[in-house]
Amino acid sequence: MKLQLINIRDAVVDTFWFLPALMALLAAGAALATIAIDSAVGDAWLRDTSWVWLGGPEGARSVLSVIAGSIMTVVSIVFSLTVTTLAQTSSHYGPRVLRNFTADRGVQFTLGTFIATFIYCLMVLRTVRSIENSFVPYISVNIGMLLALVSMAVLIYFIHHISQNIQAENLIANVGEQFLESLPVLFPEGIGRPSDNTCSEQLPDDSQWQAAYIVLSAATGYVQVVDDEQLIQLATQHDLMLQLARRPGDFVTTTSTLLRVLPRAHINPDIELQLRDCFSLGVHCTPHQDAKYMMQQMVEIAAHALSTGINEPFTALACIDWIGASLCGVARRELPKALRQDEHGRLRVIACTLDFEELTDTAFDQIRLYGARNPDVMLHLLKTIGDIASDVRRDSDRNALVRHAQLVGEDASQIVNLTDRRRVADRLQETLMTLVQSLRNEHEIT
């Protein structure tokens, strides 16, 4: 059920068409409702109201026709601006960030407002009669005029919204904030029962895993979501031990192993199907459980900024800042354990987890590669590594930062200017000292 809800949300709520379609249906319903009110109450009570439009049938048709025609013109402009923005964003920042625009509520609401106004006016226009039984739905026509004013205000908002979203600083900040807000989902702390010292004693040896039942993928694509809670529940219910071979973000084919199951005798086709259903596959990665995907969005923007065709180092520096903030958030969290027990203390799931070291590889390797000749980028990488040091709690995380700091120092040898190389070397020593000091502080606290 959890995977189904996530898939529905991803396929419907986050898509470009859902909100406009919903608003269009609401507009049609509102038009029917206001027309029914007009038919029921008449227009006598409006005669003494000076600010209400009270023209004849021809005037009502003209007003509604002008609004509907103008709105369609504006819709074409909005579509053109949106497509142009998507094209420029893809070429300038990379295709991975397009999802942020297609799922943007501001753009969806703008398009939905215009379509809703158009449909409302058409629905009202068909009810205006002037030959026999003359009927002008004054309440509906006035609401249509009000919607036209609202649409103009929304158009102004849309232009401002688009101009803000395509700015590099705002785009990077949006991705970084999404990463930080998603940390409880990306690195959940409450999956199953935390492992204790007895877990290692329950681990099967290699010969036992070689005899395990292998559950293969039923399709080809990227693993988007894994239902960890359901896996633990199934393992407990059928007295199984599961070793996951894939995690969100991995690409699988129909010959790829999803997980291994012990004991082999407890598995049957129905259980195998239930286990396979705990993995959701798709044609692309999603940010729901894939921390590397969200980190790669910022890395891709930085890589594009450092390319020779664009050459915007300050955009890359902003990416490094938000990458550092994201890694600080990860360093402060208790990362999910690979060994997971049930409520009775029995080992049930051996997960394929993402650790801090692998995430730092994703964050720093590509930027270091493309920025190796740029002293500002290398200096900023070292500064960011030093800033992360104050939030590190695990020795393995600190060792990963030390390794990346040393790699930055090695790659800085490509810098042409000797003075710049010395600046990087000095900053490297400062960063390493900061990491050593953070280790001392941690030991003093413990």
XYZ file of C-alpha atoms in Angstrom:
446
model
C 0.000 0.000 0.000
C 2.841 2.396 0.826
C 4.455 1.878 -2.588
C 1.113 2.298 -4.333
C 0.502 5.623 -2.588
C 3.984 6.861 -3.478
C 3.558 5.788 -7.102
C 0.187 7.537 -7.312
C 1.658 10.685 -5.841
C 4.600 10.570 -8.237
C 2.459 9.804 -11.290
C -0.374 12.204 -10.518
C 0.284 14.916 -7.959
C 3.822 15.782 -9.085
C 2.969 15.811 -12.792
C 2.333 18.937 -14.830
C -1.274 18.168 -15.758
C -2.942 17.103 -12.498
C -3.574 20.460 -10.805
C -4.732 22.230 -14.022
C -7.086 19.333 -14.799
C -8.477 19.424 -11.269
C -9.014 23.188 -11.450
C -10.737 22.804 -14.838
C -13.195 20.290 -13.371
C -13.843 22.570 -10.414
C -14.470 25.483 -12.792
C -17.022 23.443 -14.748
C -18.766 22.489 -11.524
C -18.707 26.093 -10.303
C -20.244 27.273 -13.585
C -23.109 24.803 -13.271
C -23.647 25.856 -9.659
C -23.707 29.609 -10.345
C -26.020 29.126 -13.350
C -28.401 27.157 -11.136
C -28.307 29.980 -8.579
C -29.045 32.536 -11.302
C -32.028 30.495 -12.465
C -33.343 30.116 -8.927
C -32.992 33.651 -7.533
C -33.354 35.799 -10.669
C -31.863 39.274 -11.032
C -34.316 41.588 -9.287
C -32.210 41.842 -6.153
C -29.222 43.031 -8.243
C -30.962 46.037 -9.783
C -30.083 48.380 -6.916
C -26.398 47.375 -6.882
C -24.369 49.936 -8.799
C -21.092 48.049 -9.070
C -22.579 44.879 -10.604
C -22.595 44.442 -14.386
C -26.234 44.344 -15.617
C -26.042 44.432 -19.414
C -28.255 42.613 -21.889
C -27.784 39.239 -23.592
C -25.598 40.612 -26.396
C -23.416 42.422 -23.907
C -23.058 39.264 -21.814
C -22.019 37.292 -24.880
C -19.476 39.939 -25.823
C -17.977 40.070 -22.327
C -17.686 36.302 -21.999
C -16.363 35.890 -25.559
C -13.680 38.535 -25.043
C -12.594 36.981 -21.746
C -12.446 33.455 -23.209
C -10.537 34.580 -26.312
C -8.079 36.676 -24.313
C -7.464 33.857 -21.857
C -6.597 31.459 -24.683
C -4.052 33.973 -25.973
C -2.537 34.251 -22.506
C -2.459 30.448 -22.163
C -0.400 30.208 -25.357
C 2.029 32.773 -23.934
C 2.298 30.854 -20.659
C 2.968 27.615 -22.544
C 5.641 29.321 -24.639
C 7.354 30.806 -21.584
C 7.226 27.476 -19.774
C 8.675 25.488 -22.682
C 11.386 28.105 -23.224
C 12.266 28.016 -19.539
C 12.465 24.220 -19.560
C 14.733 24.236 -22.617
C 17.074 26.864 -21.196
C 17.159 25.200 -17.793
C 17.999 21.827 -19.310
C 20.854 23.217 -21.404
C 22.210 25.524 -18.710
C 21.802 23.511 -15.496
C 21.268 19.949 -16.695
C 18.216 17.759 -17.328
C 17.973 16.465 -13.752
C 16.574 19.752 -12.456
C 13.659 19.737 -14.929
C 11.604 17.747 -12.435
C 11.641 20.753 -10.104
C 9.953 22.851 -12.794
C 7.384 20.320 -13.999
C 6.345 19.681 -10.380
C 6.326 23.390 -9.516
C 2.993 24.307 -7.946
C 3.256 27.936 -9.058
C 3.428 27.031 -12.751
C 0.680 24.426 -12.381
C -1.578 26.875 -10.523
C -1.048 29.563 -13.169
C -1.953 27.261 -16.027
C -4.882 25.875 -14.061
C -6.235 29.365 -13.359
C -6.279 30.306 -17.038
C -7.833 27.032 -18.167
C -10.414 27.213 -15.380
C -11.382 30.772 -16.377
C -11.699 29.756 -20.033
C -13.895 26.744 -19.261
C -16.032 28.731 -16.838
C -16.728 31.435 -19.415
C -17.616 28.876 -22.093
C -19.983 27.063 -19.741
C -21.743 30.309 -18.857
C -21.763 31.596 -22.447
C -23.883 28.694 -23.702
C -26.716 29.580 -21.292
C -27.209 33.197 -22.430
C -30.489 33.487 -24.399
C -31.934 36.548 -26.153
C -34.732 35.342 -28.494
C -37.302 33.469 -26.438
C -37.317 33.367 -22.661
C -34.436 35.812 -22.470
C -31.966 34.778 -19.789
C -28.751 36.435 -18.641
C -26.978 34.739 -15.689
C -25.779 37.958 -14.084
C -24.127 36.321 -11.088
C -22.225 33.951 -13.365
C -21.176 36.721 -15.767
C -19.898 38.893 -12.931
C -17.955 35.974 -11.491
C -16.452 35.451 -14.954
C -15.317 39.082 -14.977
C -13.833 38.610 -11.504
C -11.970 35.512 -12.718
C -10.548 37.582 -15.578
C -9.117 40.061 -13.063
C -7.731 37.206 -10.983
C -6.138 35.725 -14.114
C -4.335 38.986 -14.832
C -2.974 39.033 -11.274
C -1.874 35.409 -11.650
C -0.119 36.287 -14.925
C 1.927 38.941 -13.111
C 2.729 36.401 -10.396
C 3.754 33.839 -13.024
C 6.221 36.189 -14.712
C 7.759 37.048 -11.335
C 7.815 33.381 -10.297
C 9.550 32.222 -13.468
C 12.106 35.036 -13.328
C 12.958 34.035 -9.760
C 13.108 30.295 -10.402
C 15.573 30.478 -13.284
C 18.113 32.376 -11.186
C 20.952 30.063 -10.271
C 20.992 30.966 -6.577
C 17.283 30.268 -6.128
C 17.412 27.051 -8.140
C 20.336 25.709 -6.112
C 18.724 26.782 -2.843
C 15.489 25.000 -3.764
C 17.333 21.746 -4.436
C 19.380 22.085 -1.247
C 16.333 22.855 0.888
C 14.494 19.869 -0.580
C 17.426 17.651 0.377
C 17.466 18.936 3.967
C 13.679 18.626 4.302
C 13.832 15.053 2.961
C 16.491 13.830 5.413
C 13.977 12.009 7.671
C 12.766 10.054 4.614
C 16.173 9.565 2.990
C 17.798 8.421 6.242
C 14.967 7.109 8.466
C 15.880 6.290 12.038
C 12.896 4.101 12.901
C 13.049 1.182 10.465
C 12.471 -2.090 12.272
C 14.065 -2.711 15.652
C 17.617 -1.335 15.996
C 20.277 -4.013 15.768
C 22.235 -5.052 18.854
C 25.341 -7.101 19.510
C 23.533 -10.383 18.828
C 23.013 -9.524 15.154
C 26.523 -10.474 14.108
C 26.073 -13.865 15.755
C 22.946 -14.504 13.663
C 24.611 -13.672 10.343
C 24.773 -16.649 7.956
C 28.154 -17.491 6.477
C 29.008 -17.307 2.774
C 28.202 -20.964 2.126
C 24.677 -20.477 3.472
C 24.090 -17.397 1.306
C 25.248 -19.347 -1.739
C 22.329 -21.716 -1.134
C 19.830 -18.881 -0.648
C 16.810 -18.353 -2.869
C 17.361 -15.453 -5.271
C 14.504 -13.100 -6.117
C 15.091 -11.548 -9.543
C 13.701 -8.305 -10.881
C 10.566 -8.646 -13.000
C 11.360 -5.604 -15.147
C 14.160 -3.334 -16.310
C 14.603 0.126 -14.843
C 15.721 2.104 -11.833
C 14.765 1.121 -8.309
C 12.698 4.100 -7.152
C 11.328 3.036 -3.777
C 11.900 0.098 -1.417
C 9.254 -0.647 1.217
C 11.568 -1.506 4.131
C 8.785 -1.875 6.685
C 6.877 -4.325 4.496
C 10.037 -6.387 3.954
C 10.551 -6.705 7.714
C 6.892 -7.603 8.171
C 7.022 -10.308 5.486
C 10.288 -11.695 6.837
C 8.806 -11.920 10.330
C 5.515 -13.388 9.137
C 7.168 -16.179 7.124
C 10.248 -16.636 9.339
C 12.720 -15.467 6.683
C 16.038 -13.664 6.570
C 16.456 -11.245 3.664
C 19.646 -9.832 2.190
C 18.920 -6.878 -0.079
C 21.123 -6.549 -3.156
C 19.655 -3.273 -4.465
C 18.653 0.102 -3.100
C 16.874 3.157 -4.540
C 18.827 4.568 -7.475
C 20.257 1.243 -8.681
C 19.566 0.109 -12.245
C 18.284 -3.441 -12.650
C 17.415 -5.784 -15.500
C 15.341 -8.945 -15.562
C 18.472 -10.921 -14.632
C 19.406 -8.686 -11.690
C 19.160 -9.936 -8.114
C 16.847 -7.885 -5.895
C 17.365 -9.893 -2.717
C 18.404 -13.268 -1.316
C 16.166 -15.298 0.976
C 16.946 -17.813 3.730
C 15.842 -20.458 4.418
C 15.145 -21.532 0.880
C 12.465 -24.014 1.948
C 10.199 -21.248 3.311
C 9.817 -19.445 -0.007
C 6.962 -20.027 -2.457
C 5.670 -18.174 -5.547
C 3.198 -16.087 -3.537
C 5.834 -14.956 -1.048
C 8.270 -14.259 -3.880
C 5.680 -12.032 -5.560
C 5.049 -10.155 -2.311
C 8.779 -9.608 -1.824
C 9.212 -8.401 -5.397
C 6.309 -5.991 -4.952
C 8.290 -4.258 -2.204
C 10.492 -2.790 -4.959
C 9.096 -0.046 -7.186
C 10.825 0.351 -10.574
C 10.679 3.159 -13.124
C 12.440 4.620 -16.142
C 14.213 7.280 -14.078
C 15.463 7.905 -10.564
C 13.279 9.788 -8.098
C 14.143 11.797 -4.979
C 11.791 9.905 -2.648
C 14.434 7.595 -1.141
C 17.493 8.276 -3.316
C 19.848 10.673 -1.530
C 22.456 10.348 -4.277
C 19.953 11.515 -6.877
C 19.253 14.717 -4.955
C 22.965 15.275 -4.400
C 23.640 14.658 -8.093
C 21.248 17.477 -8.971
C 23.505 19.996 -7.220
C 26.646 18.345 -8.567
C 25.275 18.482 -12.109
C 24.577 22.212 -11.815
C 28.134 22.748 -10.580
C 29.591 20.602 -13.363
C 27.687 22.574 -16.003
C 28.813 25.834 -14.427
C 32.466 24.745 -14.611
C 32.267 23.607 -18.236
C 34.151 25.671 -20.800
C 30.972 26.578 -22.663
C 29.323 28.181 -19.614
C 32.193 29.031 -17.235
C 30.270 30.340 -14.211
C 32.480 29.524 -11.197
C 30.310 31.464 -8.740
C 27.386 29.175 -9.525
C 29.646 26.237 -8.725
C 30.653 27.864 -5.426
C 26.979 28.247 -4.484
C 26.457 24.544 -5.244
C 29.382 23.651 -2.995
C 27.844 25.703 -0.173
C 24.535 23.826 -0.363
C 26.315 20.496 -0.785
C 28.179 21.279 2.420
C 24.937 22.149 4.216
C 23.389 18.883 3.001
C 26.342 16.817 4.191
C 26.220 18.592 7.562
C 22.609 17.480 7.894
C 23.542 13.887 7.061
C 26.519 13.933 9.449
C 24.269 14.971 12.343
C 21.790 12.136 11.771
C 21.894 8.589 13.033
C 22.103 6.659 9.760
C 19.947 3.544 9.250
C 21.597 0.295 10.244
C 22.130 -2.418 7.667
C 21.203 -5.166 10.166
C 17.558 -4.967 11.210
C 15.772 -7.116 13.769
C 12.153 -7.851 14.501
C 10.521 -7.137 17.856
C 11.813 -10.449 19.224
C 15.442 -9.645 18.467
C 15.813 -11.942 15.466
C 17.765 -10.671 12.478
C 15.348 -10.279 9.568
C 16.782 -7.895 6.984
C 20.306 -7.061 5.866
C 19.779 -3.836 3.975
C 21.865 -2.255 1.251
C 22.452 1.156 2.826
C 24.088 4.381 1.694
C 26.806 5.624 4.015
C 28.326 9.072 4.468
C 31.540 8.148 2.641
C 29.744 7.154 -0.553
C 27.651 10.307 -0.405
C 30.792 12.449 -0.118
C 32.204 10.658 -3.164
C 29.094 11.656 -5.103
C 29.298 15.211 -3.780
C 32.972 16.009 -4.311
C 34.511 13.763 -6.977
C 32.977 15.354 -10.081
C 33.364 18.920 -8.838
C 36.991 18.270 -7.949
C 37.568 16.780 -11.403
C 36.070 19.720 -13.316
C 37.430 22.398 -10.987
C 40.958 21.063 -10.565
C 42.494 24.031 -12.411
C 40.366 26.641 -10.649
C 41.924 27.792 -7.354
C 38.688 29.352 -6.087
C 36.829 26.065 -6.480
C 39.560 24.055 -4.764
C 39.819 26.546 -1.909
C 36.053 26.506 -1.460
C 35.972 22.715 -1.428
C 38.531 22.667 1.376
C 36.657 25.349 3.305
C 33.424 23.371 2.990
C 35.110 20.168 4.163
C 36.418 22.058 7.180
C 32.950 23.433 7.924
C 31.429 19.944 7.813
C 33.999 18.730 10.355
C 32.208 20.428 13.252
C 29.074 18.314 12.624
C 30.784 14.953 12.149
C 30.166 12.393 14.912
C 31.485 9.165 13.385
C 35.166 8.395 12.805
C 34.392 6.810 9.426
C 32.735 10.046 8.300
C 35.717 12.069 9.465
C 38.097 9.743 7.616
C 36.076 10.271 4.437
C 36.487 14.045 4.787
C 40.229 13.674 5.371
C 40.531 11.560 2.238
C 38.677 14.098 0.106
C 40.721 16.972 1.515
C 43.898 15.138 0.548
C 42.515 14.421 -2.930
C 41.804 18.124 -3.377
C 45.386 18.864 -2.393
C 46.689 16.340 -4.917
C 44.519 17.602 -7.782
C 45.481 21.195 -7.009
C 48.858 20.433 -8.580
C 47.143 21.135 -11.927
C 46.783 24.821 -11.011
C 49.156 26.838 -13.161
C 50.008 29.682 -10.804
C 52.477 28.804 -8.033
C 50.976 31.302 -5.588
C 47.537 29.758 -6.018
C 48.957 26.289 -5.426
C 50.509 27.517 -2.179
C 47.195 29.022 -1.097
C 45.510 25.677 -1.645
C 48.292 23.891 0.249
C 47.908 26.280 3.190
C 44.134 25.830 3.197
C 44.626 22.052 3.089
C 46.708 22.184 6.260
C 44.078 24.338 7.961
C 41.340 21.913 6.955
C 43.264 18.886 8.193
C 43.939 20.648 11.494
C 40.226 21.407 11.799
C 39.408 17.738 11.254
C 41.976 16.680 13.855
C 40.579 19.211 16.324
C 37.041 17.949 15.755
C 38.275 14.437 16.575
C 39.792 15.683 19.827
C 36.625 17.529 20.748
C 34.555 14.431 20.081
C 36.793 12.307 22.311
C 36.614 14.896 25.094
C 32.812 14.861 24.925
C 32.632 11.074 25.004
